[in-house]
Amino acid sequence: MALQSAPKLLYWPHSVISAKDRLIVADFVGFSKRHSRRRRIASSSSRKFFPVAGNVAASPVIKAVLDHDRVNTKESSSGGRVDQQVVNLEDIIAERGACGVGFIAKLDNKGSHQIVKDALTALGCMEHRGGCGSDNDSGDGSGIMTSIPWDLFDHWAKDQGLGPFDKTHTGVGMIFFPRDDCLVEEAKRVVVNTFAQEGLEVIGWRSVPTNVSVVGRNAKETMPSIQQVFVRVVKEENIDDIERELYICRKLIERAASSESWASELYFCSLSNQTVVYKGMLRSEVLGMFYIDLLSELYTSPFAIYHRRYSTNTSPRWPLAQPMRLLGHNGEINTIQGNLNWMRSRETSLKSPVWRGRESEIRPFGNPKASDSANLDSAAELLIRSGRTPSEALMILVPEAYKNHPTLMIKYPEVVDFYDYYKGQMEAWDGPALLLFSDGKTVGACLDRNGLRPARYWRTVDNVVYVASEVGVLPMDESRIMMKGRLGPGMMISVDLPNGQVYENTEVKRQVASSNPYGRWVKENLRPLKPVNFLSAAALENEAILRYQQAFGYSSEDVQMVIESMAGQGKEPTFCMGDDIPLAVMSQKPHMLYDYFKQRFAQVRSMDISDNLQGSFIHLLILVLIKLLIS
């Protein structure tokens, strides 16, 4: 049996395969008796769950010699390992490596600790959605986003001799600092000085209570100092203006720290008047145990977004755990290099009156060293802080496949006008992607146009809305459910917390599209290109055409499959994936200029995204030099 027959089984395989002996010796990271115990709890017959898809019993049985050094390996008195067991992997083989995400929201917009508890319960049931490190205890990342628990912070402020916080003018920052105490003080000085320059007053610092004993060995080695800062914003009254001011301050702090040796160790999980993010390189089951705040009855919130990460395009790091500042993302952004390049190219031209001429202070808008999720979050944050609603920002960034859509074209032409207006201003951030988002006032979820990530939602009679990447994450009585559904490709659901309303796909799209006369703007500003008449006869003799085609590297395949197809159908031809011909610079055949440039596709493997963003021209120059040396 080949190990490749179970590709999703191994998080980090280190294997030796002997075809002769039919022996597989593998280090199955992420499997333990504790893990099996979690699954039994989740499927307990004592509670009623939504049915969980999948037939585990039908999975083939794989037996492997497993090194139990990280589990329950018994050691002899001489220190050698004994009792290596043969483990039946029938249960774990059905698992899939993809992030688990979801949100819970109360339509009455009243804070409740039960919402936080339910979010942690649901998060714990998504442990199988995440990856673990070689110590079997350092998670790829998990986290939770909620509204700010003012009761908890007021209680802390009282113990510190401070008065209760002014909830409308106070920002709360959740910050990862360097591990070294001296560097923490240096970083704090930068933070305080920047706030002071912006006219904001630092009220106090709070060391976030944590239980380090539940952190895995690898995660503990890079665990930051986690603190919260409370700042008073006095010169702004509107919530959006306060959020914008805090956004500017964070950008200025990042810029001021960029030249310091500890710059990469300073990270704002959140800095907001509305939301706070608790996250880390933790397994989902221990997030609530690690952050002691989350267990307090004083921690109340009307909503919670939870996320369990499985590393794909980036290696696990504390800052890359999710949710990000606005989004929780399940999937990958396969267009990330193009998206980053386009965002960088328009940095000098993007302007809005809401920034009052300070656009240069909030650049850059992307970070090649961050993950695809982090960069999408940054783009969404820019749009939202510029005055757009979260739903509008996500429609711009992740549009649905609206062309020739029968429902939209006939019933909702204003939605088509919206997409037509923005298609020339923002390139689609293509997934597969399930995105959960919140700015504290709106909580929602959407799928990209590929629709390759599951998202189910339901609403109960007590006006609580649940969205999750899978069912079965919470015990639920079916009789309490008054609405149930799932998101399809390009669909969205949104919860308006201040007004206590939940809007399904078409309602959300219509509201956004009706906010401005996009149809009129398209007609007034779109300039159609006039069609050009083709020549009625060939301008050159066949032999001359052939000589030119050969001189410029055209093959018969290029002519028949590309040129003729484009001329006959008026669109670019479509080919299957896969290209096994030599690179143009290494080939002995002549090639056209565009063959020397390749579009790269995001690859699903554990790596830093910067590894996938090395300059194409650098690659080209290296290959050209190699060819010159060979010749």
XYZ file of C-alpha atoms in Angstrom:
631
model
C 0.000 0.000 0.000
C 1.387 3.384 -0.965
C 1.464 6.148 1.587
C 0.138 8.531 -1.087
C -3.243 6.810 -0.879
C -3.911 8.755 2.309
C -2.617 12.266 1.510
C -4.852 14.044 3.983
C -3.880 11.744 6.829
C -0.508 13.235 7.612
C 0.060 16.755 8.775
C 3.860 16.516 8.561
C 4.839 13.086 7.235
C 8.338 11.765 7.807
C 8.072 8.322 6.272
C 10.069 5.381 5.048
C 8.363 3.069 2.554
C 9.655 -0.381 1.728
C 7.908 -1.832 -1.301
C 9.580 -5.183 -0.722
C 8.379 -5.658 2.838
C 5.150 -3.697 2.430
C 6.094 -1.738 5.546
C 5.146 1.855 6.226
C 7.050 3.542 9.031
C 5.580 6.990 9.545
C 5.512 9.733 12.116
C 1.839 10.565 12.321
C 1.859 13.989 13.915
C -1.492 15.065 15.271
C -2.721 11.656 16.436
C -3.087 10.776 20.074
C -5.400 9.001 22.442
C -6.507 12.412 23.639
C -7.582 13.204 20.072
C -9.629 10.000 19.864
C -11.272 10.841 23.155
C -12.393 14.219 21.789
C -14.104 12.486 18.906
C -16.045 10.159 21.168
C -17.299 13.128 23.147
C -18.410 14.904 19.991
C -20.441 11.884 18.852
C -21.965 11.044 22.208
C -25.500 9.689 21.903
C -26.512 11.487 25.090
C -26.853 14.733 23.143
C -28.664 15.529 19.941
C -26.408 16.837 17.213
C -26.948 17.747 13.624
C -25.969 14.748 11.479
C -22.317 14.744 10.505
C -21.512 13.852 6.919
C -19.073 11.090 6.129
C -18.868 7.360 6.615
C -15.892 6.713 8.818
C -16.559 2.981 8.971
C -16.164 2.726 5.215
C -12.603 4.054 5.353
C -9.818 1.532 4.713
C -7.740 0.411 7.640
C -4.114 1.472 7.739
C -1.787 0.050 10.313
C 1.517 1.678 11.001
C 4.338 1.425 13.466
C 3.918 4.653 15.395
C 6.539 6.374 17.474
C 4.660 7.136 20.688
C 7.331 9.429 22.102
C 4.802 12.275 22.205
C 1.812 10.232 23.326
C 2.066 7.546 25.967
C 5.325 5.763 25.177
C 6.666 3.708 28.028
C 10.383 3.936 28.586
C 12.661 1.299 29.981
C 14.911 1.987 32.933
C 17.818 2.383 30.520
C 16.006 5.202 28.741
C 15.188 3.239 25.593
C 11.706 3.246 24.135
C 9.617 0.120 24.394
C 6.021 -0.825 23.749
C 5.753 0.599 20.239
C 2.172 -0.076 19.319
C 0.446 -0.848 16.066
C -2.255 1.770 15.735
C -5.493 1.351 13.818
C -5.956 4.554 11.829
C -9.435 3.751 10.576
C -10.873 6.696 12.479
C -8.377 9.419 11.603
C -8.115 8.685 7.894
C -11.475 10.321 7.215
C -10.225 13.678 8.447
C -9.694 16.596 6.091
C -7.135 19.342 6.432
C -9.051 22.604 6.099
C -9.716 25.434 8.552
C -12.821 25.298 10.705
C -14.747 28.561 11.083
C -18.086 29.810 12.316
C -19.960 32.533 14.140
C -22.793 32.889 16.618
C -24.820 36.100 16.883
C -27.759 37.238 19.013
C -30.214 39.416 17.135
C -31.138 41.371 20.293
C -27.517 42.625 20.370
C -27.266 41.950 24.130
C -24.018 40.647 25.519
C -24.043 37.118 26.886
C -21.343 34.871 28.274
C -23.248 31.903 26.852
C -22.355 33.110 23.352
C -18.662 32.937 24.266
C -19.068 29.509 25.876
C -20.919 28.158 22.825
C -18.249 29.559 20.507
C -15.528 27.803 22.529
C -17.546 24.569 22.482
C -17.977 24.773 18.716
C -14.293 25.613 18.341
C -13.338 22.574 20.409
C -15.367 20.367 18.070
C -13.250 21.611 15.153
C -9.951 20.304 16.438
C -9.864 17.870 13.513
C -9.877 20.883 11.178
C -6.492 22.104 12.342
C -2.914 20.936 12.246
C -0.424 20.276 15.030
C 3.317 20.600 15.239
C 5.867 17.869 15.840
C 5.198 18.031 19.587
C 1.565 17.075 18.921
C 0.446 19.951 21.124
C 1.308 23.197 19.277
C -1.657 24.059 17.132
C -1.440 25.807 13.779
C -3.632 28.427 15.393
C -7.053 29.106 16.861
C -8.855 32.206 18.013
C -12.048 34.042 18.728
C -13.316 37.539 17.904
C -15.989 39.186 20.043
C -17.255 42.589 20.970
C -15.238 44.266 23.705
C -16.120 42.833 27.163
C -16.451 46.168 28.942
C -17.757 44.633 32.182
C -14.604 42.521 32.486
C -12.335 45.471 31.741
C -14.241 47.794 34.088
C -13.782 45.238 36.868
C -10.039 45.178 36.161
C -9.904 48.989 36.018
C -11.602 49.206 39.418
C -8.938 46.923 40.926
C -6.274 49.194 39.412
C -7.812 52.318 40.918
C -9.099 53.545 37.561
C -12.594 54.692 36.840
C -14.922 52.857 34.449
C -14.040 53.207 30.791
C -15.838 55.609 28.482
C -17.101 52.942 26.086
C -17.723 55.331 23.204
C -14.264 56.931 23.272
C -11.921 54.133 24.345
C -9.957 51.867 22.059
C -8.667 48.479 23.161
C -5.536 46.988 21.620
C -4.627 43.314 21.877
C -0.879 43.216 21.260
C 1.804 40.562 20.828
C 5.089 42.000 22.158
C 8.648 40.599 22.002
C 9.520 37.957 24.577
C 12.383 39.972 26.076
C 11.250 42.376 28.835
C 13.669 45.095 27.739
C 12.382 44.932 24.192
C 8.819 45.082 25.505
C 9.602 48.394 27.168
C 11.163 49.731 23.958
C 8.105 48.691 21.970
C 5.763 50.259 24.518
C 7.598 53.555 24.229
C 7.031 53.534 20.466
C 3.346 52.763 20.991
C 2.840 55.449 23.638
C 4.756 58.097 21.691
C 2.769 57.441 18.516
C -0.538 57.648 20.350
C 0.584 60.885 21.991
C 1.572 62.405 18.642
C -1.929 61.609 17.386
C -3.565 63.179 20.426
C -4.607 59.900 22.043
C -4.035 59.206 25.719
C -2.893 55.821 26.980
C -5.079 55.037 29.993
C -3.339 51.844 31.052
C -1.642 48.573 30.199
C -2.998 45.161 31.136
C -1.081 41.895 31.069
C -3.546 39.370 29.670
C -4.007 36.493 32.158
C -2.856 33.229 30.574
C -2.286 29.611 31.536
C 1.009 28.763 29.874
C 0.872 25.110 30.973
C -1.541 24.245 28.144
C 0.759 25.623 25.417
C 2.693 23.128 23.312
C 6.470 22.985 23.541
C 7.104 24.444 20.080
C 4.524 27.191 20.487
C 5.932 28.095 23.883
C 9.366 28.716 22.371
C 7.940 31.547 20.243
C 5.146 32.658 22.545
C 5.031 36.475 22.723
C 4.325 38.705 25.685
C 0.571 39.331 25.410
C -0.762 42.648 26.678
C -3.688 44.982 26.177
C -3.572 48.751 25.882
C -6.459 51.118 26.590
C -6.431 54.488 24.827
C -8.778 57.452 25.012
C -9.867 58.995 21.699
C -11.230 62.451 22.491
C -11.139 64.338 19.204
C -13.608 62.073 17.342
C -17.268 61.390 18.101
C -18.469 59.129 15.280
C -17.702 55.417 15.662
C -16.373 55.171 12.127
C -14.052 58.138 12.711
C -12.787 56.602 15.964
C -12.070 53.305 14.210
C -10.313 55.172 11.417
C -8.137 57.078 13.879
C -7.141 53.844 15.612
C -6.349 52.313 12.224
C -4.063 55.252 11.376
C -2.332 54.946 14.749
C -1.671 51.253 14.217
C -0.199 51.931 10.794
C 2.026 54.683 12.196
C 3.209 52.409 15.010
C 4.073 49.679 12.504
C 6.022 52.205 10.437
C 7.858 53.622 13.469
C 8.842 50.117 14.577
C 9.866 48.898 11.116
C 13.539 49.848 11.586
C 13.834 48.156 14.987
C 15.311 44.701 15.495
C 12.091 43.566 17.185
C 9.755 44.896 14.461
C 8.621 41.417 13.412
C 7.771 40.586 17.038
C 5.305 43.456 17.464
C 1.833 42.612 16.236
C -1.622 44.058 16.869
C -4.218 41.279 16.946
C -6.790 44.063 17.130
C -7.040 47.763 17.935
C -10.635 48.845 17.988
C -13.503 50.456 19.848
C -15.801 47.614 18.787
C -14.013 44.260 18.693
C -11.181 42.327 20.301
C -9.365 39.187 19.094
C -7.953 36.459 21.358
C -5.809 34.022 19.364
C -2.563 32.095 19.292
C -0.659 28.990 18.201
C -3.006 26.837 20.215
C -5.218 23.849 19.701
C -8.857 24.843 19.631
C -9.673 22.833 22.738
C -7.259 24.802 24.914
C -7.949 28.362 23.718
C -10.414 28.951 26.580
C -8.019 27.430 29.084
C -5.089 29.520 27.858
C -6.924 32.855 27.894
C -8.417 32.959 31.368
C -10.546 35.977 30.404
C -12.693 33.775 28.173
C -13.839 31.708 31.159
C -15.035 34.699 33.175
C -18.780 35.266 33.499
C -17.997 38.973 33.058
C -16.839 38.277 29.500
C -20.040 38.919 27.541
C -20.632 39.538 23.863
C -23.614 39.499 21.466
C -21.539 37.658 18.852
C -18.423 35.566 18.419
C -16.414 34.488 15.389
C -14.250 31.425 16.000
C -11.524 29.875 13.864
C -9.306 26.786 13.873
C -6.396 27.066 11.468
C -4.793 24.496 9.218
C -1.586 25.863 7.716
C -1.524 25.810 3.934
C 0.349 28.633 2.233
C 2.177 29.803 5.358
C 3.998 28.268 8.282
C 2.329 28.528 11.707
C 3.134 31.674 13.665
C 1.355 33.402 16.529
C 0.357 36.472 14.461
C -1.003 34.302 11.635
C -3.547 32.552 13.822
C -7.095 33.621 13.024
C -9.473 35.422 13.144
C -7.562 38.336 11.712
C -8.673 41.882 12.573
C -11.890 41.677 10.523
C -11.963 38.279 8.817
C -11.854 34.588 9.544
C -10.858 32.675 6.410
C -11.211 29.021 5.476
C -9.357 28.207 2.266
C -6.660 29.796 0.141
C -6.399 32.861 -2.060
C -4.979 31.483 -5.282
C -4.547 34.884 -6.919
C -2.481 36.310 -4.078
C 0.595 37.366 -6.062
C -1.464 39.304 -8.588
C -3.613 40.804 -5.840
C -0.553 42.021 -3.945
C 0.998 43.467 -7.072
C -2.166 45.331 -8.009
C -2.595 46.712 -4.496
C 1.027 47.879 -4.525
C 0.667 49.472 -7.956
C -2.250 51.647 -6.913
C -0.919 52.767 -3.543
C 0.016 56.230 -4.817
C -3.310 56.796 -6.571
C -5.825 55.672 -3.953
C -7.467 58.669 -2.315
C -10.580 59.354 -0.274
C -11.832 62.471 1.517
C -12.287 60.472 4.735
C -8.500 60.248 5.115
C -8.092 64.039 5.024
C -4.949 63.830 2.931
C -3.245 61.207 5.110
C -3.258 58.368 2.582
C 0.538 58.213 2.512
C 0.594 57.426 6.235
C -1.424 54.223 5.911
C 0.696 52.625 3.206
C 1.585 49.895 2.398
C -1.734 48.090 1.986
C -0.194 44.621 1.676
C 2.616 42.572 3.180
C 4.363 39.854 1.142
C 5.652 38.286 4.362
C 2.151 37.775 5.732
C -0.352 35.094 4.756
C -2.941 35.262 2.006
C -5.622 35.579 4.699
C -3.789 38.462 6.380
C -3.454 40.337 3.107
C -7.104 39.869 2.216
C -7.953 41.106 5.696
C -5.774 44.196 5.104
C -7.530 44.942 1.822
C -10.943 44.553 3.441
C -9.857 46.741 6.350
C -8.761 49.475 3.966
C -12.130 49.499 2.202
C -14.138 49.371 5.428
C -12.132 52.123 7.108
C -12.610 54.182 3.932
C -16.349 54.208 4.554
C -17.739 51.043 3.013
C -19.819 48.475 4.869
C -18.313 45.027 5.442
C -20.809 43.470 3.038
C -19.931 46.008 0.338
C -16.191 45.507 0.859
C -16.498 41.736 0.515
C -18.656 42.071 -2.602
C -15.940 44.223 -4.162
C -13.065 41.946 -3.162
C -14.742 38.565 -3.663
C -17.413 39.014 -6.367
C -19.715 36.238 -7.460
C -19.926 34.879 -11.024
C -22.578 37.359 -12.077
C -22.296 37.355 -15.873
C -25.304 35.606 -17.450
C -26.602 34.798 -13.966
C -30.325 34.259 -14.683
C -31.600 35.504 -11.315
C -29.402 38.588 -11.187
C -29.756 39.554 -14.842
C -33.555 39.382 -14.741
C -34.614 40.203 -11.167
C -31.722 42.224 -9.764
C -30.003 44.195 -12.549
C -28.781 46.725 -9.979
C -26.522 44.030 -8.508
C -25.055 43.373 -11.962
C -24.447 47.118 -12.317
C -22.577 47.102 -8.991
C -20.249 44.326 -10.122
C -19.772 45.940 -13.542
C -18.792 49.207 -11.872
C -16.155 47.652 -9.628
C -14.732 45.011 -11.975
C -12.332 47.539 -13.454
C -11.302 48.902 -10.078
C -10.562 45.771 -8.056
C -9.349 42.377 -9.183
C -11.152 39.411 -7.664
C -9.407 37.706 -4.748
C -10.186 34.185 -5.869
C -10.417 31.285 -3.473
C -11.436 28.646 -2.580
C -12.562 30.824 0.305
C -15.199 30.933 3.007
C -14.990 34.303 4.734
C -16.542 35.309 8.046
C -16.387 38.996 8.862
C -17.365 41.574 11.447
C -16.738 45.198 12.294
C -18.646 44.894 15.583
C -21.917 46.132 14.098
C -22.343 43.615 11.291
C -21.499 39.919 11.376
C -21.592 37.905 8.187
C -20.229 35.198 5.961
C -19.688 34.759 2.240
C -18.309 32.262 -0.240
C -16.187 33.122 -3.239
C -17.502 32.359 -6.722
C -15.893 28.913 -6.802
C -17.968 27.778 -3.827
C -15.510 25.068 -2.810
C -15.857 25.497 0.954
C -18.905 24.379 2.960
C -20.917 26.929 4.932
C -24.196 26.135 6.670
C -26.405 28.429 8.700
C -29.416 28.173 10.934
C -31.573 30.469 13.072
C -33.361 29.441 16.247
C -36.663 30.557 17.749
C -34.787 32.582 20.381
C -33.236 34.667 17.565
C -29.717 33.331 17.597
C -27.983 32.877 14.226
C -25.331 30.208 13.711
C -22.963 29.847 10.757
C -20.330 27.118 10.576
C -18.146 25.320 8.104
C -19.812 22.094 9.210
C -22.827 20.931 11.162
C -22.623 19.121 14.458
C -20.426 21.647 16.245
C -23.082 22.446 18.860
C -25.801 20.367 20.511
C -29.104 21.596 19.105
C -32.754 20.654 19.377
C -34.134 20.524 15.833
C -37.502 21.812 17.041
C -35.893 25.148 17.945
C -34.674 25.803 14.396
C -36.859 28.165 12.388
C -34.545 28.717 9.403
C -31.822 26.590 7.903
C -29.740 26.788 4.757
C -26.304 26.770 3.215
C -24.229 29.219 1.235
C -23.652 28.429 -2.416
C -20.985 29.886 -4.721
C -20.793 33.662 -4.312
C -23.550 33.781 -1.707
C -23.607 35.843 1.484
C -25.481 36.107 4.763
C -25.360 39.138 7.052
C -26.562 39.931 10.570
C -27.296 43.568 11.407
C -26.764 43.668 15.168
C -28.021 47.222 15.945
C -31.288 46.579 14.074
C -31.642 42.923 14.982
C -32.074 41.735 11.402
C -30.623 38.834 9.438
C -30.362 39.202 5.663
C -29.871 36.342 3.257
C -28.035 36.545 -0.026
C -30.269 38.566 -2.358
C -31.348 40.954 0.410
C -27.725 41.780 1.245
C -26.771 42.278 -2.399
C -29.785 44.472 -3.146
C -29.149 46.721 -0.166
C -25.532 47.268 -1.153
C -26.246 47.710 -4.865
C -29.085 50.187 -4.243
C -26.948 52.527 -2.144
C -25.581 54.316 -5.240
C -26.642 54.691 -8.908
C -24.035 52.255 -10.206
C -25.935 51.629 -13.440
C -25.905 55.322 -14.347
C -22.234 55.633 -13.416
C -21.354 52.700 -15.681
C -23.259 54.197 -18.637
C -21.699 57.627 -18.135
C -18.110 56.470 -17.701
C -17.749 53.233 -19.643
C -16.099 53.785 -23.017
C -16.748 50.942 -25.452
C -14.066 50.052 -27.978
C -15.217 50.166 -31.564
C -14.853 46.846 -33.390
C -12.200 46.751 -36.082
C -12.924 45.112 -39.433
C -10.588 42.238 -40.254
C -8.796 42.085 -43.590
C -10.762 40.230 -46.218
C -7.645 38.531 -47.558
C -4.188 37.542 -46.324
C -1.650 40.350 -46.561
C 1.269 37.954 -47.118
C 1.879 34.846 -49.121
C 1.645 31.545 -47.277
C 5.402 30.945 -47.496
C 6.133 34.401 -46.070
C 3.639 33.842 -43.248
C 5.293 30.523 -42.445
C 8.771 32.089 -42.365
C 7.568 34.826 -39.982
C 5.824 32.290 -37.741
C 8.959 30.196 -37.537
C 11.154 33.242 -36.920
C 8.981 34.408 -34.047
C 8.543 30.975 -32.491
C 4.982 30.101 -33.496
C 4.216 26.404 -33.761
C 1.378 24.719 -35.635
C -0.217 24.112 -32.224
C -0.135 27.846 -31.455
C -1.805 28.648 -34.755
C -4.458 25.958 -34.693
C -5.330 25.890 -30.986
C -4.738 29.522 -30.009
C -4.837 31.940 -32.934
C -7.646 30.273 -34.854
C -9.627 29.692 -31.668
C -9.341 33.351 -30.610
C -10.210 34.608 -34.094
C -13.168 32.270 -34.470
C -14.696 32.579 -30.958
C -13.558 36.039 -29.895
C -12.186 34.860 -26.554
C -9.105 33.277 -25.067
C -8.878 29.492 -25.417
C -9.124 27.300 -22.346
C -6.706 24.467 -21.689
C -6.437 21.849 -18.987
C -3.921 22.301 -16.185
C -0.482 20.792 -16.601
C 2.454 21.679 -18.827
C 5.227 19.156 -19.260
C 7.317 20.968 -21.884
C 10.725 22.424 -20.898
C 10.895 25.990 -19.670
C 11.366 28.368 -22.580
C 14.862 29.438 -21.515
C 15.956 25.812 -21.194
C 14.338 24.609 -24.408
C 16.171 23.888 -27.646
C 13.118 25.100 -29.580
C 12.358 28.734 -30.425
C 9.640 30.302 -28.300
C 7.521 33.404 -28.374
C 8.239 36.186 -25.910
C 5.287 35.474 -23.658
C 6.438 31.850 -23.179
C 9.256 33.195 -21.015
C 6.747 34.418 -18.429
C 4.622 32.059 -16.405
C 1.646 32.739 -14.175
C 2.127 30.931 -10.903
C -0.664 29.289 -8.968
C -0.824 29.288 -5.164
C 0.397 25.926 -3.954
C -1.109 24.273 -0.914
C 1.888 23.422 1.209
C 3.441 24.711 4.387
C 5.679 27.561 3.386
C 6.040 31.228 3.922
C 4.163 33.196 1.309
C 7.271 35.213 0.585
C 8.751 31.983 -0.746
C 6.016 32.019 -3.367
C 6.493 35.667 -4.206
C 10.070 35.774 -5.408
C 10.332 38.062 -8.379
C 9.571 36.500 -11.732
C 12.263 38.615 -13.345
C 14.873 37.247 -10.934
C 13.882 33.721 -11.907
C 14.010 34.665 -15.570
C 17.462 36.240 -15.289
C 18.850 33.203 -13.482
C 17.515 30.860 -16.130
C 18.857 33.058 -18.930
C 22.304 33.017 -17.310
C 22.145 29.226 -17.033
C 21.270 28.916 -20.698
C 24.089 31.265 -21.686
C 26.553 29.224 -19.648
C 25.336 26.003 -21.235
C 25.581 27.402 -24.739
